[in-house]
Amino acid sequence: MPTRTEPEAASAAAETYYEIQDFYARQMQLLDQGYTEEWARTFTENGVFAANVQPEPVRTRSAIAAGAAAASAELSAQGIRRRHWLGMVSARPRPDGTVSAHCYALVIITPRGGKPSIGASTSCDDILIREDGDWKVQVRTVMRDDLA
Amino acid sequence: MPTRTEPEAASAAAETYYEIQDFYARQMQLLDQGYTEEWARTFTENGVFAANVQPEPVRTRSAIAAGAAAASAELSAQGIRRRHWLGMVSARPRPDGTVSAHCYALVIITPRGGKPSIGASTSCDDILIREDGDWKVQVRTVMRDDLA
Amino acid sequence: MPTRTEPEAASAAAETYYEIQDFYARQMQLLDQGYTEEWARTFTENGVFAANVQPEPVRTRSAIAAGAAAASAELSAQGIRRRHWLGMVSARPRPDGTVSAHCYALVIITPRGGKPSIGASTSCDDILIREDGDWKVQVRTVMRDDLA
């Protein structure tokens, strides 16, 4: 027995959820295709990337770009194709207009001529903000399951 | 050549679809973090959990909680992190106000210090109902692919 | 600091995104359940299926159905259950009313009594069109990562 009236149209929350899913797809396609500068621009200028695999968070867009470029070049040299799958997204607006989003992330690794496997299983916590007509990541925190 | 007019706004069906994706994410985060009592409350009081891996369906929220707690404690003792990925969701309203949802589910297993792998590939059929301001599962049927 | 007003309702773009996610789920459930004729009808009559694993694109719905039926029969004979996961979807409308959609796709393979694994990691580019009240694929291009 439903306890509230069926909505006649989709809400602002549905709009935000759709936008974040689409943003995550476009964001990680950039990284997976090696466009590391463009990927770094999906973070705010003072964006922070924290991870339990790193001793310290990476701070600012330029440092995030540099770290991504180094990792991307290494994979490329090894002939490995990497894809980031973000899924199981939940999102909640915060009073300051940002959105707190939580998701799971898998890294799928495929060597040229070889078999795909799961390189890492992680959780990903983001603070997202609308800026210049799109979403950007203010703070991302990635926790790898093997280290947790 | 499109055969209908482009919609000007998103529909109630889009709202329901977004809500179910967000519900699935929050529901399985609870289980994967070991909050088995809270997870069981995402089922109705008389909820049913059926699976081809079990001889009989588990009936009522308290029995579902007990089963989940036992499995969660065992994984924890083994140092294994588990994540449930639900995806490829399709959903249809039913005349009685409930929603029939179908999805695929993967269980990703990561031992501490080890490599992630797919513990199980399954299909998941749900009857969902709005209750107390959120979705709840009335009946869930999980079919593991290796046993099908 | 948000740079635009929070929307009060979800947009046509959100509706399209929801419809495509739901379409992808229903489409690939058909293929994974062996309904290859029904699956082929999710392509337009003159639909094209291109892939870097094939020397030439498969053209027309009937040729797509024949190829799918052969692959499905072979898997069935081997006792293998296959699931296609499409995710990380991004979608953009085109001036002619079609939609350009990009996603990642995983093929999950489970032998009867065995362990699931990733059979293939791919990218998938679609041109989608509304026809007879649902989406259909005009052109699909699948690139397997091990061959790229």
PDB file of C-alpha atoms in Angstrom, chain A residues 17 20-29 31-32 39 42-43 49 83-90 101-108 120 122-126 128 137 140-142, chain B residues 21 25 85-87, chain C residues 17 21 85-89 104 106:
ATOM      1  CA  TYR A  17      20.937  12.061 -10.064  1.00  0.00           C
ATOM      2  CA  ILE A  20      25.790  12.977 -11.813  1.00  0.00           C
ATOM      3  CA  GLN A  21      25.552   9.612 -13.589  1.00  0.00           C
ATOM      4  CA  ASP A  22      26.176  11.303 -16.939  1.00  0.00           C
ATOM      5  CA  PHE A  23      29.024  13.386 -15.413  1.00  0.00           C
ATOM      6  CA  TYR A  24      30.699  10.288 -13.952  1.00  0.00           C
ATOM      7  CA  ALA A  25      30.541   8.564 -17.338  1.00  0.00           C
ATOM      8  CA  ARG A  26      32.054  11.523 -19.205  1.00  0.00           C
ATOM      9  CA  GLN A  27      34.624  12.159 -16.474  1.00  0.00           C
ATOM     10  CA  MET A  28      36.022   8.654 -16.387  1.00  0.00           C
ATOM     11  CA  GLN A  29      35.945   8.255 -20.189  1.00  0.00           C
ATOM     12  CA  LEU A  31      40.763   9.503 -17.839  1.00  0.00           C
ATOM     13  CA  ASP A  32      40.444   6.088 -19.481  1.00  0.00           C
ATOM     14  CA  TRP A  39      40.081  14.903 -16.710  1.00  0.00           C
ATOM     15  CA  THR A  42      36.526  17.909 -13.892  1.00  0.00           C
ATOM     16  CA  PHE A  43      37.934  18.831 -10.468  1.00  0.00           C
ATOM     17  CA  PHE A  49      41.991  13.695  -4.404  1.00  0.00           C
ATOM     18  CA  ARG A  83      38.369   1.339 -17.545  1.00  0.00           C
ATOM     19  CA  HIS A  84      36.852   2.857 -14.421  1.00  0.00           C
ATOM     20  CA  TRP A  85      33.309   1.710 -13.665  1.00  0.00           C
ATOM     21  CA  LEU A  86      31.447   3.895 -11.165  1.00  0.00           C
ATOM     22  CA  GLY A  87      28.114   2.494 -10.040  1.00  0.00           C
ATOM     23  CA  MET A  88      25.715   2.059  -7.131  1.00  0.00           C
ATOM     24  CA  VAL A  89      25.484   5.846  -6.917  1.00  0.00           C
ATOM     25  CA  SER A  90      23.606   7.542  -4.079  1.00  0.00           C
ATOM     26  CA  ALA A 101      27.693  11.470  -3.666  1.00  0.00           C
ATOM     27  CA  HIS A 102      28.745   7.961  -2.777  1.00  0.00           C
ATOM     28  CA  CYS A 103      29.471   5.186  -5.225  1.00  0.00           C
ATOM     29  CA  TYR A 104      31.392   1.984  -5.805  1.00  0.00           C
ATOM     30  CA  ALA A 105      34.216   1.939  -8.343  1.00  0.00           C
ATOM     31  CA  LEU A 106      35.881  -0.935 -10.163  1.00  0.00           C
ATOM     32  CA  VAL A 107      39.038  -0.660 -12.223  1.00  0.00           C
ATOM     33  CA  ILE A 108      38.946  -3.127 -15.118  1.00  0.00           C
ATOM     34  CA  ALA A 120      40.804  -2.780  -7.901  1.00  0.00           C
ATOM     35  CA  THR A 122      36.887   0.562  -4.197  1.00  0.00           C
ATOM     36  CA  SER A 123      34.396   2.942  -2.655  1.00  0.00           C
ATOM     37  CA  CYS A 124      34.327   6.564  -3.806  1.00  0.00           C
ATOM     38  CA  ASP A 125      33.003   9.551  -1.818  1.00  0.00           C
ATOM     39  CA  ASP A 126      32.650  12.877  -3.610  1.00  0.00           C
ATOM     40  CA  LEU A 128      30.359  17.790  -6.073  1.00  0.00           C
ATOM     41  CA  VAL A 137      34.619  17.366  -7.926  1.00  0.00           C
ATOM     42  CA  ARG A 140      37.144  12.798  -3.865  1.00  0.00           C
ATOM     43  CA  THR A 141      38.060  10.058  -1.410  1.00  0.00           C
ATOM     44  CA  VAL A 142      38.781   6.596  -2.826  1.00  0.00           C
TER      45      VAL A 142
ATOM     46  CA  GLN B  21      18.597   3.129  -8.442  1.00  0.00           C
ATOM     47  CA  ALA B  25      22.725   1.837  -3.825  1.00  0.00           C
ATOM     48  CA  TRP B  85      26.743  -4.319  -7.589  1.00  0.00           C
ATOM     49  CA  LEU B  86      23.166  -4.095  -8.871  1.00  0.00           C
ATOM     50  CA  GLY B  87      22.861  -2.845 -12.432  1.00  0.00           C
TER      51      GLY B  87
ATOM     52  CA  TYR C  17      18.724   9.193 -20.022  1.00  0.00           C
ATOM     53  CA  GLN C  21      19.204   2.969 -19.268  1.00  0.00           C
ATOM     54  CA  TRP C  85      26.555  -5.281 -18.351  1.00  0.00           C
ATOM     55  CA  LEU C  86      26.234  -1.864 -19.979  1.00  0.00           C
ATOM     56  CA  GLY C  87      27.178   1.041 -17.727  1.00  0.00           C
ATOM     57  CA  MET C  88      28.872   4.452 -17.534  1.00  0.00           C
ATOM     58  CA  VAL C  89      26.286   5.719 -20.016  1.00  0.00           C
ATOM     59  CA  TYR C 104      31.169   0.662 -21.338  1.00  0.00           C
ATOM     60  CA  LEU C 106      31.358  -6.063 -19.771  1.00  0.00           C
TER      61      LEU C 106
END
